[in-house]
CSV table of C-alpha atoms in Angstrom, one decimal:
chain,number,residue,atom,x,y,z
M,1244,UNK,CA,0.3,-0.3,0.1
M,1245,UNK,CA,1.5,3.4,-1.1
M,1246,UNK,CA,-0.1,6.6,0.6
M,1247,UNK,CA,2.3,10.2,0.1
M,1248,UNK,CA,3.6,11.9,3.5
M,1249,UNK,CA,5.1,15.8,3.8
M,1250,UNK,CA,7.8,16.3,5.7
M,1251,UNK,CA,7.7,20.9,6.2
M,1252,UNK,CA,10.8,21.3,8.1
M,1253,UNK,CA,12.3,24.9,9.1
M,1254,UNK,CA,14.3,25.2,5.5
M,1255,UNK,CA,13.1,22.5,3.6
M,1256,UNK,CA,9.7,20.8,2.5
M,1257,UNK,CA,10.1,17.6,1.0
M,1258,UNK,CA,7.4,14.7,0.4
M,1259,UNK,CA,7.1,11.2,-1.6
M,1260,UNK,CA,5.5,8.5,-2.3
M,1261,UNK,CA,5.4,6.1,0.9
M,1262,UNK,CA,5.6,1.4,0.9
M,1263,UNK,CA,4.2,0.9,3.7
M,1264,UNK,CA,4.9,-3.1,3.9
M,1265,UNK,CA,9.1,-1.7,3.6
M,1266,UNK,CA,8.6,1.9,5.4
M,1267,UNK,CA,10.9,3.0,2.4
M,1268,UNK,CA,10.0,5.9,-0.2
M,1269,UNK,CA,8.9,4.2,-3.6
M,1270,UNK,CA,10.8,7.2,-5.4
M,1271,UNK,CA,13.2,9.5,-4.5
M,1272,UNK,CA,11.7,11.9,-1.9
M,1273,UNK,CA,11.9,16.2,-4.2
M,1274,UNK,CA,11.9,18.9,-1.8
M,1275,UNK,CA,11.7,22.9,-2.1
M,1276,UNK,CA,13.1,25.5,0.3
M,1277,UNK,CA,10.6,26.4,3.2
M,1278,UNK,CA,9.5,29.9,1.9
M,1279,UNK,CA,10.6,33.2,4.4
M,1280,UNK,CA,9.0,34.5,6.1
M,1281,UNK,CA,7.1,30.8,6.6
M,1282,UNK,CA,3.0,31.6,6.3
M,1283,UNK,CA,0.7,29.1,6.2
M,1284,UNK,CA,-0.5,30.8,2.9
M,1285,UNK,CA,3.2,30.0,1.2
M,1286,UNK,CA,4.3,27.5,2.7
M,1287,UNK,CA,1.1,25.5,1.9
M,1288,UNK,CA,2.1,26.6,-1.7
M,1289,UNK,CA,5.6,25.3,-1.4
M,1290,UNK,CA,3.3,21.5,-0.1
M,1291,UNK,CA,1.4,21.5,-3.2
M,1292,UNK,CA,4.5,21.6,-5.6
M,1293,UNK,CA,5.8,18.4,-3.9
M,1294,UNK,CA,2.6,17.0,-4.0
M,1295,UNK,CA,1.6,17.3,-7.4
M,1296,UNK,CA,5.2,16.9,-8.8
M,1297,UNK,CA,4.2,13.5,-8.4
M,1298,UNK,CA,0.5,13.5,-9.4
M,1299,UNK,CA,-0.9,12.2,-6.6
M,1300,UNK,CA,-4.1,11.9,-6.0
M,1301,UNK,CA,-4.4,10.0,-3.1
M,1302,UNK,CA,-4.8,10.5,1.5
M,1303,UNK,CA,-2.0,12.9,2.4
M,1304,UNK,CA,0.0,13.6,5.5
M,1305,UNK,CA,1.6,15.9,6.5
M,1306,UNK,CA,3.6,16.5,9.0
M,1307,UNK,CA,4.8,20.1,10.8
M,1308,UNK,CA,7.8,22.2,13.7
M,1309,UNK,CA,5.0,22.3,16.8
M,1310,UNK,CA,3.1,20.8,18.2
M,1311,UNK,CA,-0.6,20.3,16.8
M,1312,UNK,CA,-3.7,18.6,18.1
M,1313,UNK,CA,-6.4,17.4,15.7
M,1314,UNK,CA,-5.5,19.7,13.6
M,1315,UNK,CA,-5.0,22.8,14.9
M,1316,UNK,CA,-1.7,23.9,14.6
M,1317,UNK,CA,-0.6,26.0,18.7
M,1318,UNK,CA,3.5,26.2,17.9
M,1319,UNK,CA,5.3,28.3,16.0
M,1320,UNK,CA,9.1,27.8,17.0
M,1321,UNK,CA,11.1,27.9,13.9
M,1322,UNK,CA,8.2,28.9,11.5
M,1323,UNK,CA,5.8,32.1,10.8
M,1324,UNK,CA,4.0,33.0,14.6
M,1325,UNK,CA,0.7,33.1,12.0
M,1326,UNK,CA,1.1,29.2,12.0
M,1327,UNK,CA,-0.7,29.2,15.5
M,1328,UNK,CA,-4.8,28.3,16.3
M,1329,UNK,CA,-4.7,27.4,12.1
M,1330,UNK,CA,-6.5,24.1,11.2
M,1331,UNK,CA,-3.7,23.3,9.2
M,1332,UNK,CA,-5.4,20.5,8.1
M,1333,UNK,CA,-8.3,22.4,7.0
M,1334,UNK,CA,-5.7,24.9,5.0
M,1335,UNK,CA,-3.9,22.2,3.4
M,1336,UNK,CA,-6.9,18.7,2.6
M,1337,UNK,CA,-9.2,22.6,0.4
M,1338,UNK,CA,-5.6,23.2,-0.8
M,1339,UNK,CA,-5.3,19.7,-2.4
M,1340,UNK,CA,-8.5,18.9,-2.1
M,1341,UNK,CA,-7.1,15.8,-0.5
M,1342,UNK,CA,-8.1,14.2,1.8
M,1343,UNK,CA,-4.6,15.2,5.0
M,1344,UNK,CA,-3.7,14.3,7.9
M,1345,UNK,CA,-1.3,16.5,10.4
M,1346,UNK,CA,0.6,15.8,13.1
M,1347,UNK,CA,4.2,17.6,15.1
M,1348,UNK,CA,6.6,15.7,13.0
M,1349,UNK,CA,9.4,14.6,15.4
M,1350,UNK,CA,6.1,12.1,16.7
M,1351,UNK,CA,6.2,11.5,12.8
M,1352,UNK,CA,9.7,10.3,13.2
M,1353,UNK,CA,10.0,8.4,15.5
M,1354,UNK,CA,5.9,6.8,14.8
M,1355,UNK,CA,8.9,5.6,11.3
M,1356,UNK,CA,11.6,4.3,13.5
M,1357,UNK,CA,9.9,2.3,16.2
M,1358,UNK,CA,8.4,0.6,13.0
M,1359,UNK,CA,10.7,0.3,10.8
M,1360,UNK,CA,14.0,1.1,12.3
M,1361,UNK,CA,16.4,1.6,15.2
M,1362,UNK,CA,13.4,1.5,17.9
M,1363,UNK,CA,11.8,-1.6,16.3
M,1364,UNK,CA,11.0,-4.0,18.8
M,1365,UNK,CA,11.9,-1.9,21.7
M,1366,UNK,CA,10.0,-1.3,24.7
M,1367,UNK,CA,10.9,0.7,28.2
M,1368,UNK,CA,11.6,4.7,27.6
M,1369,UNK,CA,12.2,5.7,24.2
M,1370,UNK,CA,13.7,8.8,22.5
M,1371,UNK,CA,13.0,10.6,19.3
M,1372,UNK,CA,15.2,12.5,18.7
M,1373,UNK,CA,15.5,15.3,15.0
M,1374,UNK,CA,18.7,17.7,15.4
M,1375,UNK,CA,17.9,19.9,12.4
M,1376,UNK,CA,16.9,23.8,12.6
M,1377,UNK,CA,15.8,23.4,15.9
M,1378,UNK,CA,15.3,20.1,17.7
M,1379,UNK,CA,12.4,18.2,18.0
M,1380,UNK,CA,11.3,15.1,20.0
M,1381,UNK,CA,9.3,11.9,20.4
M,1382,UNK,CA,8.2,10.4,23.3
M,1383,UNK,CA,7.8,6.6,23.1
M,1384,UNK,CA,6.7,4.4,27.0
M,1385,UNK,CA,6.5,0.6,26.1
M,1386,UNK,CA,5.8,1.3,22.4
M,1387,UNK,CA,2.9,4.0,22.6
M,1388,UNK,CA,3.9,7.9,21.8
M,1389,UNK,CA,3.2,10.3,23.5
M,1390,UNK,CA,2.5,13.3,21.3
M,1391,UNK,CA,3.6,16.8,21.1
M,1392,UNK,CA,6.8,16.7,24.4
M,1393,UNK,CA,8.1,19.1,21.7
M,1394,UNK,CA,11.4,18.7,24.4
M,1395,UNK,CA,13.9,21.1,21.7
M,1396,UNK,CA,12.6,23.9,24.2
M,1397,UNK,CA,13.6,22.4,27.2
M,1398,UNK,CA,15.7,25.8,29.0
M,1399,UNK,CA,19.7,24.9,28.3
M,1400,UNK,CA,21.9,27.4,29.9
M,1401,UNK,CA,19.2,30.1,29.9
M,1402,UNK,CA,18.0,29.0,27.0
M,1403,UNK,CA,15.8,27.2,24.4
M,1404,UNK,CA,18.2,24.0,24.4
M,1405,UNK,CA,18.0,24.0,20.6
M,1406,UNK,CA,19.3,27.6,20.1
M,1407,UNK,CA,22.5,25.8,21.7
M,1408,UNK,CA,22.8,22.2,20.3
M,1409,UNK,CA,20.8,22.1,17.2
M,1410,UNK,CA,22.0,21.2,14.1
M,1411,UNK,CA,21.7,25.2,13.3
M,1412,UNK,CA,23.4,26.2,16.1
M,1413,UNK,CA,26.7,24.1,15.3
M,1414,UNK,CA,26.2,25.5,11.1
M,1415,UNK,CA,25.6,28.8,12.6
M,1416,UNK,CA,29.0,28.9,15.0
M,1417,UNK,CA,30.5,26.7,13.0
M,1418,UNK,CA,31.4,23.8,15.2
M,1419,UNK,CA,33.6,21.5,15.5
M,1420,UNK,CA,32.1,17.6,15.3
M,1421,UNK,CA,34.3,17.5,19.7
M,1422,UNK,CA,32.4,21.0,20.2
M,1423,UNK,CA,29.2,20.4,18.4
M,1424,UNK,CA,28.4,17.0,20.7
M,1425,UNK,CA,29.9,18.4,24.0
M,1426,UNK,CA,26.3,20.8,23.4
M,1427,UNK,CA,24.3,17.9,22.1
M,1428,UNK,CA,26.2,15.9,25.2
M,1429,UNK,CA,25.0,17.7,27.6
M,1430,UNK,CA,21.3,18.5,25.8
M,1431,UNK,CA,21.2,14.3,27.2
M,1432,UNK,CA,22.4,14.5,30.1
M,1433,UNK,CA,19.5,17.2,30.4
M,1434,UNK,CA,16.3,15.0,28.7
M,1435,UNK,CA,18.1,11.3,31.2
M,1436,UNK,CA,18.1,13.3,34.0
M,1437,UNK,CA,14.0,14.0,34.1
M,1438,UNK,CA,13.3,10.9,32.1
M,1439,UNK,CA,15.9,8.7,32.8
M,1440,UNK,CA,15.2,6.4,29.0
M,1441,UNK,CA,16.5,3.1,28.1
M,1442,UNK,CA,17.9,4.3,24.4
M,1443,UNK,CA,18.0,7.4,22.1
M,1444,UNK,CA,17.1,7.7,19.1
M,1445,UNK,CA,19.7,10.7,16.8
M,1446,UNK,CA,17.7,11.6,13.8
M,1447,UNK,CA,17.7,14.8,11.4
M,1448,UNK,CA,19.4,15.2,8.3
M,1449,UNK,CA,23.0,14.8,10.9
M,1450,UNK,CA,21.9,11.3,11.7
M,1451,UNK,CA,23.4,10.1,8.0
M,1452,UNK,CA,27.0,12.2,10.1
M,1453,UNK,CA,26.1,10.0,13.0
M,1454,UNK,CA,30.1,8.8,12.7
M,1455,UNK,CA,30.8,11.6,13.6
M,1456,UNK,CA,29.7,12.9,16.8
M,1457,UNK,CA,27.9,10.1,18.4
M,1458,UNK,CA,31.1,8.5,20.1
M,1459,UNK,CA,32.2,11.2,21.3
M,1460,UNK,CA,29.3,12.0,23.3
M,1461,UNK,CA,30.1,10.8,26.7
M,1462,UNK,CA,28.6,10.0,30.5
M,1463,UNK,CA,25.1,9.0,29.0
M,1464,UNK,CA,23.5,5.5,30.6
M,1465,UNK,CA,20.9,5.5,27.3
M,1466,UNK,CA,22.4,3.6,24.1
M,1467,UNK,CA,22.9,6.6,21.4
M,1468,UNK,CA,22.4,5.1,18.0
M,1469,UNK,CA,22.0,7.1,15.0
M,1470,UNK,CA,18.0,6.8,12.9
M,1471,UNK,CA,18.3,3.8,10.7
M,1472,UNK,CA,15.4,6.0,8.0
M,1473,UNK,CA,17.1,8.8,8.6
M,1474,UNK,CA,15.9,13.0,7.1
M,1475,UNK,CA,12.9,9.7,5.7
M,1476,UNK,CA,11.7,9.6,8.6
M,1477,UNK,CA,9.2,12.2,9.0
M,1478,UNK,CA,8.3,11.5,4.8
M,1479,UNK,CA,7.6,7.5,5.9
M,1480,UNK,CA,5.8,8.4,9.7
M,1481,UNK,CA,3.4,11.3,7.7
M,1482,UNK,CA,2.5,8.5,4.8
M,1483,UNK,CA,1.6,6.4,8.6
M,1484,UNK,CA,-1.1,8.1,10.0
M,1485,UNK,CA,-1.9,8.7,6.4
M,1486,UNK,CA,-3.3,5.7,6.5
M,1487,UNK,CA,-4.1,5.6,10.3
M,1488,UNK,CA,-0.9,3.5,11.2
């Protein structure tokens, strides 16, 4: 069964049809840059461009980088604040003239990793953390998702943790892998102190370079592994949500 997934991020909007039996993309994903300002209308236009690139006409799952309740956006840290209180399901469904399902971006990635990737068969407390423009989080207790945790906004050194330890912070401050890994280590230690997870799955685009920083992280009791689906996890999880999985 194939369903379309779209992943809206702070820097890019990407999507592709997904084979839900394999948990993999049917075709190479298509990506457009996230517009700035990332208003509801401009981002919706980007989503339409991605979906129409494939001539898709079925259900579509769409991730959003913020808290989503039902299909209403409640927070918008890395896109325009005009998104807050917008019914994204209605807006995007009307734009596409298709049935859409909207969910938090890290939750989508986490669901995909738990079904098809590094979290398969894992019980206890598991975190999927996506490092990119911000830091997204998905929390699982014995395989069940606790939605919309958004722990990139935990306070660390007086600021949102994602301002200190995201991939964007690494790029903006031109940090070495060693320096950035130390920041990630402090963030993981804070999350571990609060939740005592058995496993951290590190996702986002930087997961492709896991060997450059995960071995540098020390003093964390939980196992730390890269996301197996890497930066496609959000697309796969969005498609799963659209299929009711």
